[in-house]
mmCIF file of C-alpha atoms in Angstrom:
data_model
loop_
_atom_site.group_PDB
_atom_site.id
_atom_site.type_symbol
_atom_site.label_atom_id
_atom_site.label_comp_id
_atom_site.label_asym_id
_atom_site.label_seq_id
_atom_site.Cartn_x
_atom_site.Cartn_y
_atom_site.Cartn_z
ATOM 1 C CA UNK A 138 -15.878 12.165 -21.093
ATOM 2 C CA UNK A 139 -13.296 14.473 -23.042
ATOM 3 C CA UNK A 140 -10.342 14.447 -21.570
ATOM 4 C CA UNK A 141 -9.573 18.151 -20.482
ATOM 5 C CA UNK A 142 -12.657 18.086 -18.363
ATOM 6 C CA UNK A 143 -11.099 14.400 -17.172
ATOM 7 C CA UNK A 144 -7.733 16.275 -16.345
ATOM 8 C CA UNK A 145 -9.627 18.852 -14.329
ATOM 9 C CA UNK A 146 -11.065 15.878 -12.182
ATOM 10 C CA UNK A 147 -7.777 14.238 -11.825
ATOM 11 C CA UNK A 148 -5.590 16.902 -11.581
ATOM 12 C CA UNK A 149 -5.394 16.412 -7.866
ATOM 13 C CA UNK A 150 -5.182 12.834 -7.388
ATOM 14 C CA UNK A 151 -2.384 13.217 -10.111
ATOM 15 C CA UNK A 152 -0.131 15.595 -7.853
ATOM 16 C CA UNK A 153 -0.429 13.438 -4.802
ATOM 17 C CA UNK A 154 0.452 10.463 -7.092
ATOM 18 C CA UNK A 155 3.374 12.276 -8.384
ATOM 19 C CA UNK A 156 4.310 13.326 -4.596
ATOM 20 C CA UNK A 157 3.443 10.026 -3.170
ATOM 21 C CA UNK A 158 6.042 8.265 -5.528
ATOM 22 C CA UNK A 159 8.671 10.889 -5.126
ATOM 23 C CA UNK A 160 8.372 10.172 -1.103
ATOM 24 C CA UNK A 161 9.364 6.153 -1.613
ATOM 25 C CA UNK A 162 12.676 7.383 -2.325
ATOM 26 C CA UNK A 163 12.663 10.445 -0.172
ATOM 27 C CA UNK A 164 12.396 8.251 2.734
ATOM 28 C CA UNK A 165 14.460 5.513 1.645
ATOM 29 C CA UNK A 166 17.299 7.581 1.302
ATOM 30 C CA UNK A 167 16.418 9.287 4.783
ATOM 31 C CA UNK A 168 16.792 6.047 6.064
ATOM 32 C CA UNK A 169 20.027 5.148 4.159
ATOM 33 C CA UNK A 170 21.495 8.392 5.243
ATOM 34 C CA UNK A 171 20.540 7.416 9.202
ATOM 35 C CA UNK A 172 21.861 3.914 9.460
ATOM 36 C CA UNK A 173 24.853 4.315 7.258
ATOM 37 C CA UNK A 174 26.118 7.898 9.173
ATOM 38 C CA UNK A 175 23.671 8.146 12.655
ATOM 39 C CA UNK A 176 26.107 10.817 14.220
ATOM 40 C CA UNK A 177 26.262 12.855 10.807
ATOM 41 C CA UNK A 178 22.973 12.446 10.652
ATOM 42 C CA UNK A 179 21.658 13.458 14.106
ATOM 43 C CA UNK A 180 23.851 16.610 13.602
ATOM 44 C CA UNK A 181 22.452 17.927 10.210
ATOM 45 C CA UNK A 182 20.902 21.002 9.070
ATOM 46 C CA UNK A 183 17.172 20.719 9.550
ATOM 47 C CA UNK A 184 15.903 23.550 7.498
ATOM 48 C CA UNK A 185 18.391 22.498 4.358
ATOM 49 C CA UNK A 186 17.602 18.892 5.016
ATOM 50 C CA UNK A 187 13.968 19.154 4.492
ATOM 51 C CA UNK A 188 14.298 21.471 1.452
ATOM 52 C CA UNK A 189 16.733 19.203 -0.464
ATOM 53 C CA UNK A 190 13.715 16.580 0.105
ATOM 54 C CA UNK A 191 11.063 19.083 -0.952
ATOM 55 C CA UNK A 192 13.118 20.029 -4.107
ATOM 56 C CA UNK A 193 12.980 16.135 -4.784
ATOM 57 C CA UNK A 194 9.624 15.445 -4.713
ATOM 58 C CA UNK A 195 8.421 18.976 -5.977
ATOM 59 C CA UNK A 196 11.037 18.038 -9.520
ATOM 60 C CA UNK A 197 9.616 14.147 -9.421
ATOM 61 C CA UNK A 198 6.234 15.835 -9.446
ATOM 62 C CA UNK A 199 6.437 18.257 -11.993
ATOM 63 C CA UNK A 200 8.276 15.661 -14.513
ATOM 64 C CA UNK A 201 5.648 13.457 -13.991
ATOM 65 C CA UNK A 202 2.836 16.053 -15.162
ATOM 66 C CA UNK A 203 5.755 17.541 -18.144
ATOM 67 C CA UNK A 204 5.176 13.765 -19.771
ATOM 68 C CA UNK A 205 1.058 14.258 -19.341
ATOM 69 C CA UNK A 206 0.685 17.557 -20.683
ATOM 70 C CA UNK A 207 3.457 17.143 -23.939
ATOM 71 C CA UNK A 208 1.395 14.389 -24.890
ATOM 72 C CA UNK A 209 -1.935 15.329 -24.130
ATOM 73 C CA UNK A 210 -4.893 15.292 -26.500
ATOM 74 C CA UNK A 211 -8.448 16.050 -25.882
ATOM 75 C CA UNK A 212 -10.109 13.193 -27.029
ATOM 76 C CA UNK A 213 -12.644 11.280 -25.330
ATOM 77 C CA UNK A 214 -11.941 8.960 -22.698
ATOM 78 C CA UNK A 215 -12.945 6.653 -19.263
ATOM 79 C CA UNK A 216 -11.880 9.195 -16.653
ATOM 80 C CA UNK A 217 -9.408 7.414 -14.146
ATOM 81 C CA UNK A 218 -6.215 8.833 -13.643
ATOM 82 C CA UNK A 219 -4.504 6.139 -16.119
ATOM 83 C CA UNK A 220 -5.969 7.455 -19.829
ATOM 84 C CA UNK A 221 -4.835 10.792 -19.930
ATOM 85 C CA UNK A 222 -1.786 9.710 -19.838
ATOM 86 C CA UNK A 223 -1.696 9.528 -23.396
ATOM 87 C CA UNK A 224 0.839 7.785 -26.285
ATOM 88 C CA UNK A 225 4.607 7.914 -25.014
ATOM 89 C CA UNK A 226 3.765 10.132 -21.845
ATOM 90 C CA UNK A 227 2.105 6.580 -20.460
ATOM 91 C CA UNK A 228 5.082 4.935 -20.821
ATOM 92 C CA UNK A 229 7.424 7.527 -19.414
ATOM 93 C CA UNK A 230 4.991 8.140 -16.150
ATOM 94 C CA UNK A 231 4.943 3.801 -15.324
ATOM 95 C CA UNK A 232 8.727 4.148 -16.307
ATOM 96 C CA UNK A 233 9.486 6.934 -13.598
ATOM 97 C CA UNK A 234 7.600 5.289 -11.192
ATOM 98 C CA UNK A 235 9.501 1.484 -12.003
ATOM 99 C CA UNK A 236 12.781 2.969 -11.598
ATOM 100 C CA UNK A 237 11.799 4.772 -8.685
ATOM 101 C CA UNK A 238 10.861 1.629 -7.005
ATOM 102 C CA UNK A 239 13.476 -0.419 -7.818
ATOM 103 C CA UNK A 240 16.138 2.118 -6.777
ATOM 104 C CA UNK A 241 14.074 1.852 -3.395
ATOM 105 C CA UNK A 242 14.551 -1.968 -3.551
ATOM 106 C CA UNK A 243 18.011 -1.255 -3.856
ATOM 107 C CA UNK A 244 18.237 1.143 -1.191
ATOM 108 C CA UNK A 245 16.516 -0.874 1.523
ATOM 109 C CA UNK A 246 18.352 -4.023 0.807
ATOM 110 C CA UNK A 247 21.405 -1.925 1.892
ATOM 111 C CA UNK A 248 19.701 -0.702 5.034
ATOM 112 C CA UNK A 249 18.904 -4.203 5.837
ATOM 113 C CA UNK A 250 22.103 -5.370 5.224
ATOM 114 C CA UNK A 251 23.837 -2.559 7.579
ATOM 115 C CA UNK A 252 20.706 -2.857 10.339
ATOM 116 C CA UNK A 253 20.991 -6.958 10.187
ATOM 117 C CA UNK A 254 24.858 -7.181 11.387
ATOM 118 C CA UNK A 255 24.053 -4.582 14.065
ATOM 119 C CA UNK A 256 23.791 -5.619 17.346
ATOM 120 C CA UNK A 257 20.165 -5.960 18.379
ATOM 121 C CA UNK A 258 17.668 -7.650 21.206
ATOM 122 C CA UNK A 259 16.261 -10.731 20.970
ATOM 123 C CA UNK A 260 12.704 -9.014 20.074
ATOM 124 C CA UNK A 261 14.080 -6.644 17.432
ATOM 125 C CA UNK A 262 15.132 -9.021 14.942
ATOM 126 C CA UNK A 263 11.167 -10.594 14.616
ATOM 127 C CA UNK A 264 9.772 -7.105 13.989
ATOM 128 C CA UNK A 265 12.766 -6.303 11.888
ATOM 129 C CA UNK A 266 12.075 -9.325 9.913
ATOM 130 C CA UNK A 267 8.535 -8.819 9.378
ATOM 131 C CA UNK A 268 9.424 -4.742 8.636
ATOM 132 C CA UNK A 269 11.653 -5.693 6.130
ATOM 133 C CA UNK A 270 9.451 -8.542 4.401
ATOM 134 C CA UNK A 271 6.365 -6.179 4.181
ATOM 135 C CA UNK A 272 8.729 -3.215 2.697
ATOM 136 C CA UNK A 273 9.841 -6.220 0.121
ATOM 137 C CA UNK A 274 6.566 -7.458 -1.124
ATOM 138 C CA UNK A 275 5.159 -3.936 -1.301
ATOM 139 C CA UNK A 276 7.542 -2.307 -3.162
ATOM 140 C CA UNK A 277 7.911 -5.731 -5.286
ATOM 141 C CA UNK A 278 3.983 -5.197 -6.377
ATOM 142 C CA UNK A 279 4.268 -1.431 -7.400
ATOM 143 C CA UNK A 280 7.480 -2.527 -9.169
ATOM 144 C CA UNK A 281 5.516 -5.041 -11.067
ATOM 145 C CA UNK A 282 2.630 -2.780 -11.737
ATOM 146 C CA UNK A 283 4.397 -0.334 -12.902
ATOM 147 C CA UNK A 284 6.520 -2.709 -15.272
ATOM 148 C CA UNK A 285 3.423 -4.463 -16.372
ATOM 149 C CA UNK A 286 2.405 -0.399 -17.336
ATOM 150 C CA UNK A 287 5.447 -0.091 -19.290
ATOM 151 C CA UNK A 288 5.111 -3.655 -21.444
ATOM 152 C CA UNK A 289 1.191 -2.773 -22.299
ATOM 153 C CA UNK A 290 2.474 0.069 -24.310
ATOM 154 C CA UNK A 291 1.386 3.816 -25.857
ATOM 155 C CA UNK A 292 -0.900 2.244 -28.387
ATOM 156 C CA UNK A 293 -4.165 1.485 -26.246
ATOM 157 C CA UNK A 294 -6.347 3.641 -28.039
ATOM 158 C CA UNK A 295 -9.699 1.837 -27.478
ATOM 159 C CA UNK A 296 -11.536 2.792 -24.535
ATOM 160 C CA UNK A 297 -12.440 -0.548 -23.018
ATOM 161 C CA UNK A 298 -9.401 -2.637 -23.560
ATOM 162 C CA UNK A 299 -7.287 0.609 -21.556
ATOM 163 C CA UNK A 300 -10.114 0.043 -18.842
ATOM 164 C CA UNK A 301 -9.489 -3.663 -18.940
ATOM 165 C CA UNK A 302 -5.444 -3.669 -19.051
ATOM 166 C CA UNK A 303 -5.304 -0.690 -16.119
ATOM 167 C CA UNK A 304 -7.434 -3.564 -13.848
ATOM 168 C CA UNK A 305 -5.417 -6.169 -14.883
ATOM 169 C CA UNK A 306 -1.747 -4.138 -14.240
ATOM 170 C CA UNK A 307 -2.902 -3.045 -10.831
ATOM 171 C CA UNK A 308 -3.458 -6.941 -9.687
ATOM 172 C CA UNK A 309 0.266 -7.264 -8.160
ATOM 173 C CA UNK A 310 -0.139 -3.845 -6.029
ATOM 174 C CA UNK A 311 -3.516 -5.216 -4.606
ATOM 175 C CA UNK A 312 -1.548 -8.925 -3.815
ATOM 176 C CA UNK A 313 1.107 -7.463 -2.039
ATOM 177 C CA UNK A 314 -1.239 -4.836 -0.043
ATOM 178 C CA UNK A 315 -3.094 -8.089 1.101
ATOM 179 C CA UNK A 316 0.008 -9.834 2.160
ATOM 180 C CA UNK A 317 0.561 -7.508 4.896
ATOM 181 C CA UNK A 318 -1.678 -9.527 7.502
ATOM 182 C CA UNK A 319 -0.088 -13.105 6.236
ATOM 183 C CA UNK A 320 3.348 -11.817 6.586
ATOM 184 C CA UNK A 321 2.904 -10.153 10.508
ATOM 185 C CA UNK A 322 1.133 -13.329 10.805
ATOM 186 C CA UNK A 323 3.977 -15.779 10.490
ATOM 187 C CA UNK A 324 6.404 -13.257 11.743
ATOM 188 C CA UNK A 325 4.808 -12.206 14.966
ATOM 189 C CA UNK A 326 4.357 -14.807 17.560
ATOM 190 C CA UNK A 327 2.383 -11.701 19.371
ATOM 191 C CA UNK A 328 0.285 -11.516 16.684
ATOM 192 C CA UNK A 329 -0.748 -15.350 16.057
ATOM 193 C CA UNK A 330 -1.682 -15.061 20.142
ATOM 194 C CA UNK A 331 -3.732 -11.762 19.733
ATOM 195 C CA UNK A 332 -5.863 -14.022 16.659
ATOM 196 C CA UNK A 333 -6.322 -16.879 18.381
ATOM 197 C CA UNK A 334 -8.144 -14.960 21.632
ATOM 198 C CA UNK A 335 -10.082 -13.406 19.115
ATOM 199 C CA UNK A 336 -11.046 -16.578 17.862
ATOM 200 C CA UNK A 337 -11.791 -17.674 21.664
ATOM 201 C CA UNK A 338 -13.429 -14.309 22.607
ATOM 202 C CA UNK A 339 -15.699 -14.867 19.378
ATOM 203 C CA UNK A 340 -16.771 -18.350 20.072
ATOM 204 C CA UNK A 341 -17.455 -17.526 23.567
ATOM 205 C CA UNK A 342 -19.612 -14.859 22.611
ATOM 206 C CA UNK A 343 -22.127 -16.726 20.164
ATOM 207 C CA UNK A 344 -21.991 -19.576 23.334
ATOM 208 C CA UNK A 345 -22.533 -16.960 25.497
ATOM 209 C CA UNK A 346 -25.788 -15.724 23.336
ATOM 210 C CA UNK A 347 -27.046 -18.925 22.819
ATOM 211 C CA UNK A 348 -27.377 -20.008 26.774
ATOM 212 C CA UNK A 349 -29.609 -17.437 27.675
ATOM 213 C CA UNK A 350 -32.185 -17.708 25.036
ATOM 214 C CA UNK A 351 -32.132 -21.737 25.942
ATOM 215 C CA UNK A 352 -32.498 -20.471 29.692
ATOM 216 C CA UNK A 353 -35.432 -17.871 28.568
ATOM 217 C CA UNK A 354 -36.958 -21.180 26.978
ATOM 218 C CA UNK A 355 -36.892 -23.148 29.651
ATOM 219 C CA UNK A 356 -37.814 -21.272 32.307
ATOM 220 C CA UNK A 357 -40.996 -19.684 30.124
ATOM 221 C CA UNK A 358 -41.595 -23.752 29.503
ATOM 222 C CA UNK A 359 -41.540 -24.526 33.353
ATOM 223 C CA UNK A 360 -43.734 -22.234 34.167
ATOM 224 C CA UNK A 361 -46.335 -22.927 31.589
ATOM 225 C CA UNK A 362 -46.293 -26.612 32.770
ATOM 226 C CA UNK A 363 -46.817 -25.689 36.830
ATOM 227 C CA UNK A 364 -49.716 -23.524 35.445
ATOM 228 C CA UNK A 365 -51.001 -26.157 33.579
ATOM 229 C CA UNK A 366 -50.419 -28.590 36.761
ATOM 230 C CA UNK A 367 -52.116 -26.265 39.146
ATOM 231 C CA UNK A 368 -55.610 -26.707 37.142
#
């Protein structure tokens, strides 16, 4: 497909990438702001608040699609949202998106810092715990997808090896989506007893289905033999 009509397509996904990205650090600093200052924060301006964080993400966005469109050429390509991103501007668009990721690193290690010497309930440090874990390893596998972006380079010009390195560089986002479940697993003693009634409830079931066809069987057999009896 030619890439204009590909940018047409993708257009849309693009923004929301762009404003997706942008709100990692939006909220990050929300939350910075809220555990660093709660009383300053509690008593802000709404209405100038919000637009500060709309001004972020709106200037994120739009220097994310400046890179795309100064280096854009109409030549043909595999329409994802990764190829028309073309020479330097796919560098600079996994480079905005690393450093925005590891500032939030940064940023949430200081909220866990501040939130961890607060005093808290016995049950608030295991969901805290888990929290901050699946913050860690999600942000960790953008970070390294979008570092693994930057390292493949401007220069992947054929068609299938761009197909083949864009699967490859989105491997550690995938990992740490699928850690999610492990991680509330060993975290959440709650959630380790919710599985293993499952498990139960499940087992039960298919022992549960089994006993009446056995019953249907025997009962259809008994009768067939008093029948049989009887002349």
């Amino acid at each position: 497909m030619d890439a204009r009509t590909c940018l047409y397509i993708e257009i849309v996904p693009l923004t929301f990438n762009g404003i997706s990205n942008a709100t990692v650090i939006s909220i990050a600093l929300d939350r910075l702001f809220a555990s660093i200052v709660p009383t300053v924060y509690l008593g802000k301006n709404k209405p100038a608040y919000y637009a500060v964080h709309i001004i972020l993400i709106a200037s994120y966005t739009g220097l994310q699609l400046s890179h795309l469109l100064r280096y854009f050429e109409d030549v043909e390509v595999h329409c994802t949202m990764s190829p028309i991103f073309m020479g330097y501007s796919r560098v600079l668009w996994f480079l905005q998106a690393m450093l925005t990721y590891s500032a939030s690193l940064i940023i949430y290690s200081i909220v866990a810092i501040v939130i961890r010497f607060r005093v808290i309930t016995l049950k608030e440090p295991r969901l805290f715990r888990s929290l901050v874990y699946i913050f860690f390893s999600m942000l960790c596998g953008y970070f390294m997808t979008c570092f693994l972006g930057v390292l493949s380079g401007r220069n992947l010009r054929e068609e299938r090896s761009q197909l083949t390195m864009d699967m490859l560089i989105g491997t550690p986002m995938l990992i740490s989506l699928c850690l999610n479940y492990f991680i509330y697993y060993l975290t959440s003693t709650e959630l380790r007893r919710s599985f293993h009634y499952q498990l139960r409830f499940f087992r039960r079931s298919n022992v549960m289905g089994v006993a009446p066809a056995l019953s249907f069987t025997t009962s259809s057999t008994s009768k067939i033999t008093n029948g049989e009896r009887e002349n």
